[in-house]
Tab-separated table of C-alpha atoms in Angstrom:
chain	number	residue	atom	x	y	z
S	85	UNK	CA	-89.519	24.617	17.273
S	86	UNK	CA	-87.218	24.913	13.686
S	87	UNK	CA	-88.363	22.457	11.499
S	88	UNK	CA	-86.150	20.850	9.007
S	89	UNK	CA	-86.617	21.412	5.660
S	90	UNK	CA	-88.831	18.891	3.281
S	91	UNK	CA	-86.645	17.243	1.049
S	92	UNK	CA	-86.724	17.719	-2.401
S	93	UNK	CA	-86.925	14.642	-4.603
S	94	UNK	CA	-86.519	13.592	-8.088
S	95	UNK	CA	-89.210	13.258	-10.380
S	96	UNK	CA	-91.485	9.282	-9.948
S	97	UNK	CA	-89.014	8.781	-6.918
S	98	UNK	CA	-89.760	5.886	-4.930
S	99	UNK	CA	-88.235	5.285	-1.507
S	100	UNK	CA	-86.519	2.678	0.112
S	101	UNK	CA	-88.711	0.871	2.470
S	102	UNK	CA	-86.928	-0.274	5.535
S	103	UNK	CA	-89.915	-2.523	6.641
S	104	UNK	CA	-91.443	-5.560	5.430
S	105	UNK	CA	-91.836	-3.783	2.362
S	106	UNK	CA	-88.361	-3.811	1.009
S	107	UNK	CA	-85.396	-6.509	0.975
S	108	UNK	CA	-83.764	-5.069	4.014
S	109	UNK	CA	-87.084	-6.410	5.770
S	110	UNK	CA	-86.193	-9.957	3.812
S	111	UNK	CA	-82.497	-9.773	5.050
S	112	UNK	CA	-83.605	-9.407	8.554
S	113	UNK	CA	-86.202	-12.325	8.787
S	114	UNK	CA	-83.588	-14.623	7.052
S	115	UNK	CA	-80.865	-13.759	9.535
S	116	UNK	CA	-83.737	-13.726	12.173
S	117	UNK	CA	-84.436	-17.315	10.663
S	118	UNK	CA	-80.790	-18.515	10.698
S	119	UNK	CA	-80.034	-17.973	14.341
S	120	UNK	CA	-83.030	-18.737	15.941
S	121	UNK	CA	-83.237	-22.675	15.860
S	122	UNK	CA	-87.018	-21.985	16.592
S	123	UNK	CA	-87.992	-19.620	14.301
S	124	UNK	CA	-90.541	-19.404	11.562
S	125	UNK	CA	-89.827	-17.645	7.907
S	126	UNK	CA	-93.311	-16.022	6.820
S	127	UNK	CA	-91.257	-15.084	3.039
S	128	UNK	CA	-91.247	-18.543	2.321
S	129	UNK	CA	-94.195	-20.105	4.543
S	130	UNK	CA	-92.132	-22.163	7.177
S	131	UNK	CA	-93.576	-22.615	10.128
S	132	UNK	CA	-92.040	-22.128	13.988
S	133	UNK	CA	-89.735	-25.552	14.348
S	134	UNK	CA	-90.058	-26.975	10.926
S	135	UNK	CA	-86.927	-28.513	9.649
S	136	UNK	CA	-87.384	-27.128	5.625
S	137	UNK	CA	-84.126	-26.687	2.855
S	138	UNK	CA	-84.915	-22.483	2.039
S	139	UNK	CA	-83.660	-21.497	-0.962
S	140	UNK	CA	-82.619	-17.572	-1.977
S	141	UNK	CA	-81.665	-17.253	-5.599
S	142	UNK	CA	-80.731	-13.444	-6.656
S	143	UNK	CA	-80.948	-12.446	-9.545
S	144	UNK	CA	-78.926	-9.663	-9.852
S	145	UNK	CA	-80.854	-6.447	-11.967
S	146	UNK	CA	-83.716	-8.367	-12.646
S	147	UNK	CA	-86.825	-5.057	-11.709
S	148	UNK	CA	-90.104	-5.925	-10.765
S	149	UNK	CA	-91.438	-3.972	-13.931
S	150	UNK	CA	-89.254	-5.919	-15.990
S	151	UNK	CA	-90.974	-9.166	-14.852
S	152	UNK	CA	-94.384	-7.965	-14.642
S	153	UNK	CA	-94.191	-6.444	-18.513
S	154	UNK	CA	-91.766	-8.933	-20.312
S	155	UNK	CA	-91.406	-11.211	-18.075
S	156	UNK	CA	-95.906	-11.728	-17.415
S	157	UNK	CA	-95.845	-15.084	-19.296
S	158	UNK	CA	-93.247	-16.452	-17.406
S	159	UNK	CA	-93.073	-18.832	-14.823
S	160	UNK	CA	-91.240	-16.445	-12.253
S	161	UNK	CA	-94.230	-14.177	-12.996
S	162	UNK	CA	-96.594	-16.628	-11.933
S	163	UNK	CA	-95.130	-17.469	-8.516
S	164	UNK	CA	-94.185	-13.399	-8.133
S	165	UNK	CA	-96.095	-12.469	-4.482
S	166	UNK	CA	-95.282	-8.960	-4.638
S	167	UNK	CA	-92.843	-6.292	-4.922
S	168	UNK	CA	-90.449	-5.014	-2.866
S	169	UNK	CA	-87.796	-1.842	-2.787
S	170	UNK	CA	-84.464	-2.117	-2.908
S	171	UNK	CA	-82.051	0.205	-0.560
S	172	UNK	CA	-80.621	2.979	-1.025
S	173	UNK	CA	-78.986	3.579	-3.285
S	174	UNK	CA	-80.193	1.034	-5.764
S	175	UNK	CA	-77.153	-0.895	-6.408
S	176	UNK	CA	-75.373	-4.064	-5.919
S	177	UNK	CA	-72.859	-2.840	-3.721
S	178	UNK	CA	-75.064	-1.899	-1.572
S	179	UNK	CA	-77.869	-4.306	-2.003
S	180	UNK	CA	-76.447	-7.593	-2.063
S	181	UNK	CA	-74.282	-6.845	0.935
S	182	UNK	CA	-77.542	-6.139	3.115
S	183	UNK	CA	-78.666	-9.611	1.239
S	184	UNK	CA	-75.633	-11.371	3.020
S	185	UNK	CA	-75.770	-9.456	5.896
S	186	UNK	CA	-79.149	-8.535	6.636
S	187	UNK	CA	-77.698	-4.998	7.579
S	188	UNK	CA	-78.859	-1.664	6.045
S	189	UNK	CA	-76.630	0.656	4.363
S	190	UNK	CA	-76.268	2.757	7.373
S	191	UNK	CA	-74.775	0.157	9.061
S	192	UNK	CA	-72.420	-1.676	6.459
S	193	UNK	CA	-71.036	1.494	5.064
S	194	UNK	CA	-71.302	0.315	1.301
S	195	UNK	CA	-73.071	3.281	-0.550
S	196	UNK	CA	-72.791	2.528	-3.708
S	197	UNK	CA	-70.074	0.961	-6.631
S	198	UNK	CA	-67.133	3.838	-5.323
S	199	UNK	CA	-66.809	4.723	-1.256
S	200	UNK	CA	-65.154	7.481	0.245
S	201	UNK	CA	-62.279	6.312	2.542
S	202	UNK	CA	-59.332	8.354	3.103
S	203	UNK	CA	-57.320	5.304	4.873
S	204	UNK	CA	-57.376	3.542	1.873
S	205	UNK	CA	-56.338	6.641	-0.162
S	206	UNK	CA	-59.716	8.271	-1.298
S	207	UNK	CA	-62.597	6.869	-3.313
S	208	UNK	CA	-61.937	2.975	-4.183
S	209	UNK	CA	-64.347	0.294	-5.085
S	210	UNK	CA	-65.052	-2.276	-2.322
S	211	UNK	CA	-66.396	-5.067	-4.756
S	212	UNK	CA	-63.137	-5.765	-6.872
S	213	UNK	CA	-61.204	-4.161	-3.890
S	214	UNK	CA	-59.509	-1.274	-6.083
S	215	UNK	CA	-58.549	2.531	-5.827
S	216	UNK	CA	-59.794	4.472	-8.384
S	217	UNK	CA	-57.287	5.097	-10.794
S	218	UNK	CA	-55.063	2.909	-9.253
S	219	UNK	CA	-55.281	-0.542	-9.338
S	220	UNK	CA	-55.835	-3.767	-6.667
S	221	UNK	CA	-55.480	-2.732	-3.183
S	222	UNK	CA	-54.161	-5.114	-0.600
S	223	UNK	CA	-56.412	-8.061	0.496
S	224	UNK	CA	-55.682	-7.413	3.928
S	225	UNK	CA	-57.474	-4.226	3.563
S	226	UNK	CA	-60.627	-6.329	3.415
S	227	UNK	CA	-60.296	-6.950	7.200
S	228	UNK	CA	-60.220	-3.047	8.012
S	229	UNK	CA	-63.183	-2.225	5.492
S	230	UNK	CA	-65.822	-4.480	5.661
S	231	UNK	CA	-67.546	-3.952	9.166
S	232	UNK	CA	-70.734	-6.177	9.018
S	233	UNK	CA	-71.023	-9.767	9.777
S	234	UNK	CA	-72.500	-12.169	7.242
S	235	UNK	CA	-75.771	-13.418	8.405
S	236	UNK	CA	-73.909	-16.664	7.645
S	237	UNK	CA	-71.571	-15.955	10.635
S	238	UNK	CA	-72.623	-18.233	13.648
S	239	UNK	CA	-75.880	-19.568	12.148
S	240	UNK	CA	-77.899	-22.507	14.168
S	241	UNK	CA	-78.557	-23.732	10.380
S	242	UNK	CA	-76.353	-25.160	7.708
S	243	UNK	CA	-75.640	-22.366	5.032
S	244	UNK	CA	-74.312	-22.887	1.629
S	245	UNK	CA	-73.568	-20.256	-0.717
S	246	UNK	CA	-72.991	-20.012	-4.161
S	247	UNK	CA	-70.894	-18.250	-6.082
S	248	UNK	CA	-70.138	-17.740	-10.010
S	249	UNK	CA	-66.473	-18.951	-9.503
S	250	UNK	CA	-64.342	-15.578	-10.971
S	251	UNK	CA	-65.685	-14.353	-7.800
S	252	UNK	CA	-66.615	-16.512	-4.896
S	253	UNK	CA	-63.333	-16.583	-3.460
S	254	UNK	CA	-62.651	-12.750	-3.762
S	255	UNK	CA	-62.180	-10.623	-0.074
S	256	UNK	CA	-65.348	-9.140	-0.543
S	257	UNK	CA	-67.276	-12.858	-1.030
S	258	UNK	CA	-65.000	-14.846	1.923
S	259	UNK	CA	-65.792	-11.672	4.513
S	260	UNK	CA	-69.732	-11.928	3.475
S	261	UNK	CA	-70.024	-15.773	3.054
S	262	UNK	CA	-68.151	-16.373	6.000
S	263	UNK	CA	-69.996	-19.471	7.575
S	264	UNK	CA	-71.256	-20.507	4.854
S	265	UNK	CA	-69.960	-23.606	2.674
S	266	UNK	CA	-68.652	-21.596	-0.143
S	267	UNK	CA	-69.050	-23.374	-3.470
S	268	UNK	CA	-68.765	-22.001	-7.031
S	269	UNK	CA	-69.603	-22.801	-10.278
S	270	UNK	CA	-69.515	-21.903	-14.044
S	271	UNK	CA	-72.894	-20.968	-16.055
S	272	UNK	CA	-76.409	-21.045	-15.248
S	273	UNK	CA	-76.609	-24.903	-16.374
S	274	UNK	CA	-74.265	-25.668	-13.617
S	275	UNK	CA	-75.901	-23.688	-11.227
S	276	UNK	CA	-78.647	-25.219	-11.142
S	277	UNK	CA	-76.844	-28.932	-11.174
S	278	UNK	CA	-75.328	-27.613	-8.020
S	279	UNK	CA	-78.135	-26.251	-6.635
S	280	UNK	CA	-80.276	-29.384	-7.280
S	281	UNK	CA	-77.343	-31.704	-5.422
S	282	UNK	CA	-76.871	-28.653	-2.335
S	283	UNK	CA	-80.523	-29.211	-1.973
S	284	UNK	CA	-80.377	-32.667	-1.372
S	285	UNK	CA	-77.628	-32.677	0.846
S	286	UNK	CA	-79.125	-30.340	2.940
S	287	UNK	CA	-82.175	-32.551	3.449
S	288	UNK	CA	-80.640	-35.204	4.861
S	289	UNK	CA	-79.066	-33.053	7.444
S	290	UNK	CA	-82.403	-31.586	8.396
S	291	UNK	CA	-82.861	-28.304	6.628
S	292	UNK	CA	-80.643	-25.542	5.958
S	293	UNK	CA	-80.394	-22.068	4.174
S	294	UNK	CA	-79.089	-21.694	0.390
S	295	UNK	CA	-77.611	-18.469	-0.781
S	296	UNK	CA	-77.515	-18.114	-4.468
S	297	UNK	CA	-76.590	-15.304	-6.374
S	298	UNK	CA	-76.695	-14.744	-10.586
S	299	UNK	CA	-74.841	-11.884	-12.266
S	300	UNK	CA	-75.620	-12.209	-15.430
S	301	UNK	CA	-78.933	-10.597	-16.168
S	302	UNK	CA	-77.096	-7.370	-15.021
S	303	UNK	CA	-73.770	-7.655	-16.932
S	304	UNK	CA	-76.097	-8.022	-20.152
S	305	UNK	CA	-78.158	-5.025	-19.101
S	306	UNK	CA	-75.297	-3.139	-18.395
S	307	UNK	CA	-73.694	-3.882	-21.696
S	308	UNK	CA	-76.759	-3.786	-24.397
S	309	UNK	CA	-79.577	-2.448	-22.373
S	310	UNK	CA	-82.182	-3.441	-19.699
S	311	UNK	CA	-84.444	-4.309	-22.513
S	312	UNK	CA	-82.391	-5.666	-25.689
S	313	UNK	CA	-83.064	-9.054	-26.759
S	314	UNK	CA	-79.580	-10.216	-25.151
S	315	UNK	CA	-81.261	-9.640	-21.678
S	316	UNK	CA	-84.500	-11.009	-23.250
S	317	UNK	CA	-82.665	-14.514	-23.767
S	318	UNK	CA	-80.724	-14.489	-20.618
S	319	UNK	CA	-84.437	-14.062	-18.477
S	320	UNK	CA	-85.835	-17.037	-20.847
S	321	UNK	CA	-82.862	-18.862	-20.089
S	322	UNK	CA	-83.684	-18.272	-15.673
S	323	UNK	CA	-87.078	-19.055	-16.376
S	324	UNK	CA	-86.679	-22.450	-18.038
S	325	UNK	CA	-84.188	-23.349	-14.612
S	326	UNK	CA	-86.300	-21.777	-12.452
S	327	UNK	CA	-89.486	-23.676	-14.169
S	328	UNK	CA	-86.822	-27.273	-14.091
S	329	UNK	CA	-86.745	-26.476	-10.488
S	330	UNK	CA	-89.842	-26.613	-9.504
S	331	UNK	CA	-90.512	-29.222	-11.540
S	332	UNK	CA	-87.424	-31.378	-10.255
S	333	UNK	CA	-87.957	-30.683	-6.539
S	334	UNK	CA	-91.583	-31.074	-6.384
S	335	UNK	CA	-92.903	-32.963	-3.334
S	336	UNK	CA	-89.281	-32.264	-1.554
S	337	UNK	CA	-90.552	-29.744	0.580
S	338	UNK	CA	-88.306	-26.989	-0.246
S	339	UNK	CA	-88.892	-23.684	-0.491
S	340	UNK	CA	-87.432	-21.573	-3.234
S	341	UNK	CA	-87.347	-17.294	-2.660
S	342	UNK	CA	-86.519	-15.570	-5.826
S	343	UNK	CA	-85.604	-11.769	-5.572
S	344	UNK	CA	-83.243	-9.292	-6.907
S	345	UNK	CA	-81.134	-5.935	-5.433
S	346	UNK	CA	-82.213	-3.464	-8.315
S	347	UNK	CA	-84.184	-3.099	-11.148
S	348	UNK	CA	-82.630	-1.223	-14.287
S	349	UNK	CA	-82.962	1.655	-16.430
S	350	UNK	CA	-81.170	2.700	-19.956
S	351	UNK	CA	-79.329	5.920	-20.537
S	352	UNK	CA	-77.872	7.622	-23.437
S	353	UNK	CA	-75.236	9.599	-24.195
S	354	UNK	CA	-77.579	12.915	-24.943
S	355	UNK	CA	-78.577	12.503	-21.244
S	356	UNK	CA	-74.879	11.886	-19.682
S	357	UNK	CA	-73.565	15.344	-17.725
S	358	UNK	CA	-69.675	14.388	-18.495
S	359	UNK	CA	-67.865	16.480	-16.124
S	360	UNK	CA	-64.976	18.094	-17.676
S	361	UNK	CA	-61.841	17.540	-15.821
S	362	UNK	CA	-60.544	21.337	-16.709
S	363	UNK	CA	-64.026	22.904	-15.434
S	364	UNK	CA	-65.054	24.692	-12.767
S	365	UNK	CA	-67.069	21.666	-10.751
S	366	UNK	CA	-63.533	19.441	-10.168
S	367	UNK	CA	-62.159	22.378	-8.408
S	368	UNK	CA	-64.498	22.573	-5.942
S	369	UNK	CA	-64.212	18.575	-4.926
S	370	UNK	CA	-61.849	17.599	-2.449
S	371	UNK	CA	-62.233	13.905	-4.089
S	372	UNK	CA	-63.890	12.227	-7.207
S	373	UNK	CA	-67.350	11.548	-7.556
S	374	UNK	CA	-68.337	8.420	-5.609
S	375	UNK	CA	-71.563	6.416	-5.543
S	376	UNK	CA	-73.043	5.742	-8.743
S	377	UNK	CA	-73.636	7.530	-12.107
S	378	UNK	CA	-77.281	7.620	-10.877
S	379	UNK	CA	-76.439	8.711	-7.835
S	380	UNK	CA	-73.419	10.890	-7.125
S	381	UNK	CA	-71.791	11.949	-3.754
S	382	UNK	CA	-69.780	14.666	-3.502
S	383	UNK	CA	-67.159	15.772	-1.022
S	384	UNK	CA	-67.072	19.594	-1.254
S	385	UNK	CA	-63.447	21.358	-0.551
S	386	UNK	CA	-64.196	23.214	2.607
S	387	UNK	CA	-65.218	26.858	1.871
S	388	UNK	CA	-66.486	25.951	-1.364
S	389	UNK	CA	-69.787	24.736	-0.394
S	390	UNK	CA	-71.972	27.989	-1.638
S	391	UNK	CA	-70.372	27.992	-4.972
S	392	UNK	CA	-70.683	24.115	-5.332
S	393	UNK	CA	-74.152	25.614	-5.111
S	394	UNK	CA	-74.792	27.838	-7.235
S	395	UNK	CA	-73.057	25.286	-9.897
S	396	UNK	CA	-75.860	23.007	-8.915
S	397	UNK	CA	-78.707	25.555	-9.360
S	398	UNK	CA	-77.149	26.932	-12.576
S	399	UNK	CA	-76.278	23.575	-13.995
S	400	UNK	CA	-78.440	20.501	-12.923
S	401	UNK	CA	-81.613	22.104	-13.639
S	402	UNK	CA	-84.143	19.144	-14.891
S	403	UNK	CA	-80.938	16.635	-14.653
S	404	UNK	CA	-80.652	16.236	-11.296
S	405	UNK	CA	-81.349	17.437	-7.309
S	406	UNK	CA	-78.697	18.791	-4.839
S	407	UNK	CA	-79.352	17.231	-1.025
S	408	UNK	CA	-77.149	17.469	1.610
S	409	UNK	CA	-75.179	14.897	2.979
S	410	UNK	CA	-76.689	15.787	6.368
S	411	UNK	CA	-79.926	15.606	4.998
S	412	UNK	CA	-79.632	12.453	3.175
S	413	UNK	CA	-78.407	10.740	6.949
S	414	UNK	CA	-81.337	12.713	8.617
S	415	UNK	CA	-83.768	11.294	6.383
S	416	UNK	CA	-83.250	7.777	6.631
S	417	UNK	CA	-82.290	7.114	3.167
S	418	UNK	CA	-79.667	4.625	4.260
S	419	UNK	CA	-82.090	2.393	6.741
S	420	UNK	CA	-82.112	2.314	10.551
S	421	UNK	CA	-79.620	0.780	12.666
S	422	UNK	CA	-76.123	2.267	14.746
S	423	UNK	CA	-74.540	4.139	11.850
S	424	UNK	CA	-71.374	2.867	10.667
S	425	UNK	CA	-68.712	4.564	12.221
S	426	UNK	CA	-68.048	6.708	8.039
S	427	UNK	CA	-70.966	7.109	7.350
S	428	UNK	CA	-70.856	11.160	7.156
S	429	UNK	CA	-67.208	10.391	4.477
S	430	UNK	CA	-69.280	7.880	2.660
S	431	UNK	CA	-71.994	9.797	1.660
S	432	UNK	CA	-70.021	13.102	1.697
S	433	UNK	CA	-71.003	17.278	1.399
S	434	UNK	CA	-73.918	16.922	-0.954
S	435	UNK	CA	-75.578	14.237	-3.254
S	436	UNK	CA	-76.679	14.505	-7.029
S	437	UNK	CA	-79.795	12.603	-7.631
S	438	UNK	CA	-80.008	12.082	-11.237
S	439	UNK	CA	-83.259	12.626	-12.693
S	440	UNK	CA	-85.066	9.584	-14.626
S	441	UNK	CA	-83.212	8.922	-17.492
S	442	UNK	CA	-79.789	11.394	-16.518
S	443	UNK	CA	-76.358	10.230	-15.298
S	444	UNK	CA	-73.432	11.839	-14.127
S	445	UNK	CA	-69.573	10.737	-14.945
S	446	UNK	CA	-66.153	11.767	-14.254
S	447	UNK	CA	-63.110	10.045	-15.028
S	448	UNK	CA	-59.710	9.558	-13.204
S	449	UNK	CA	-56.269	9.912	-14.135
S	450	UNK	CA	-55.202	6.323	-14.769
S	451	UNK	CA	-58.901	5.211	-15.293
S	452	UNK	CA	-60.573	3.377	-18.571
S	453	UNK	CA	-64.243	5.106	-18.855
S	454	UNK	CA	-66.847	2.118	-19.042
S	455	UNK	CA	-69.737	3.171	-21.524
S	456	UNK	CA	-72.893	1.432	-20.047
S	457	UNK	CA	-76.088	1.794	-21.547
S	458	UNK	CA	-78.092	0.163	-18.534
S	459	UNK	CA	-77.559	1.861	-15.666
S	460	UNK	CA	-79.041	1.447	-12.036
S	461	UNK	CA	-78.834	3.455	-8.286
S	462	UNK	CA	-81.363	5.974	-8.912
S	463	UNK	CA	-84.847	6.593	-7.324
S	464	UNK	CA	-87.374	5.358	-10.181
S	465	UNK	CA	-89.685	2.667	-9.929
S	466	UNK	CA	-87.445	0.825	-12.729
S	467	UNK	CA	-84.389	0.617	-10.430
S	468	UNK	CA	-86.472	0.345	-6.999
S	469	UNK	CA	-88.455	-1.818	-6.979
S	470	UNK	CA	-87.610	-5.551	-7.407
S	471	UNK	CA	-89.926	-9.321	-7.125
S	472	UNK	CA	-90.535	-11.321	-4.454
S	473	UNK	CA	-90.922	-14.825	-6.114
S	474	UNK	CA	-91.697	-17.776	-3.849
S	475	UNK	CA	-92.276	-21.634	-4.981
S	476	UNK	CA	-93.472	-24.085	-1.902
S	477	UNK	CA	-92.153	-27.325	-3.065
């Protein structure tokens, strides 16, 4: 019998768990939860049949390391159960739709911040709904691209979601909320106001299921670092609502799950492989890079895939690993579940997995390059693994 080869892996890589050790496990009880008017939800201690208001606040790039090291005074910290993985890759696209969907990578098709999708003209990003380079795409595309059902869809319990309001309403939010009582707001303050009065409304009807999602945390990351002081403030700032929750809901009942869809690392620009538009590597693409600058896929022209090669061996030693595309499918990377229908176009020829600390960027005709110094979708424990936080109220 031919045995397949044992992958190679990046340095401190930790995969995604597709069990109850990860939040694809989380996603699946929770939809599990929704539809089954009977069910119990062991994440936040409800029992089979109990009527309870369930709470699920993200807090989008908030790491489990970050919480356990500058985060070990806080409150979060104290009601932190344990950790969990993120998917793969370790990113928000990809994440937070298997949050609202309870559907693994593999099956919703969204592998990272660019896809690969020729009928939409190549690599576009399915957040903003954009073509790379390019501009807005049509909103009816939305229809055609996203596959998955929101967990929301059909649910035997009332669902609320909310939404920071620039996007709640966007294609990609109405497709994945859809069932749920959409409702947006403006800053964390009225977040939680909202939250506070969705939680009381949803105890007079008997129970229910709140989706709430916080970008902040990862915009600040992004934009000064995983670690500056700006992030710093904003996780005080979650802390003290989180803490007023508690506090404010206490005997209620409710039960509040706090998690995240990545954790975060920093990069600089000594450790950035900026791919030359005029070099060799472009030639060999039949598309730009897609995925994530921690986690690049490539779709290699046909014919071209020995030389794309020998690139990789020559160039991305101690920066990064080639895999296959094949192999990355094989392996499981992407979770378990009937494989969406592009899944070998999303994930392409061959995958770069950056080593900890390196990133990868090219840039588009007709594209403004973003310079971010946190950066996320790579294999380390830092981007992996995220909290489970859980406050019986």
């Amino acid at each position: 019998m031919k045995h397949s080869p044992v992958p190679r892996w990046p340095p401190s890589h930790v995969l995604p768990d597709y069990e109850q050790g990860g939040i694809y496990g989380l996603a699946r009880d929770l939809r599990t939860w929704l539809h089954s008017p009977h069910a119990g939800l062991a994440p936040a201690g409800v029992e089979p049949g109990e009527a309870a208001v369930v709470v699920l606040l993200v807090i989008d790039g908030l790491g489990a390391n970050f919480l356990s090291e500058l985060g070990a005074r806080s409150a979060l910290a104290a009601h932190c159960l344990r950790t969990l993985t993120s998917v793969f890759p370790s990113t928000t696209a990809s994440a937070v739709t298997t949050l609202m969907t309870g559907a693994s990578p593999a099956e919703h098709g969204l592998n990272g911040w660019f896809i690969h999708d020729h009928r939409f003209g190549g690599v576009i990003s399915p957040l903003p709904l954009e073509l790379r380079g390019r501009g807005p795409l049509a909103p009816g595309v939305a229809a055609r691209l996203f596959r998955e059902d929101s967990m929301f869809r059909a649910a035997q319990r009332p669902t609320v979601m909310l939404s920071p309001s620039e996007i709640a309403f966007s294609p990609y939010s109405r497709h994945h909320a859809h069932g749920a009582r959409i409702r947006p707001y403006d800053g964390l303050a009225m977040l939680e106001e909202v939250l506070l009065e969705t939680v009381g409304e949803l105890g007079r009807e008997g129970g229910g299921f709140i989706h709430a999602y916080y970008p902040s945390f990862d915009a600040l990351s992004h934009a000064y670092g995983c670690r500056s002081p700006q992030v710093q403030t904003c996780f005080g700032r979650i802390d003290g609502m989180f803490g007023r929750l508690c506090e404010r809901l206490a005997g209620s009942g409710t039960r509040i799950l706090v998690t995240a869809d990545h954790g975060f690392i920093d990069s600089s620009p000594e450790h950035t492989l900026q791919v030359a538009q005029d070099g060799e590597m472009p030639k060999m693409l039949a598309a730009p890079l897609f995925g994530e600058r921690r986690l690049a896929f490539c779709s290699v022209r046909q014919g071209a895939e020995r030389e794309f090669e020998r690139w990789a061996a020559e160039t991305l030693a101690g920066r990064a690993v080639l895999m296959s595309g094949a192999d990355c499918i094989g392996a499981g990377l992407l979770g378990p579940g009937p494989h969406h229908p592009r899944l070998a176009e999303r994930v392409g020829s061959y995958l770069l997995l950056m080593e900890p600390g390196w990133t990868i960027i090219d840039v588009v005709e007709g594209e403004t390059p973003h310079t971010l110094i946190g950066v996320h979708g790579g294999m380390t424990a830092d981007e992996m693994r995220v909290p489970l936080i859980a406050a019986h109220l």
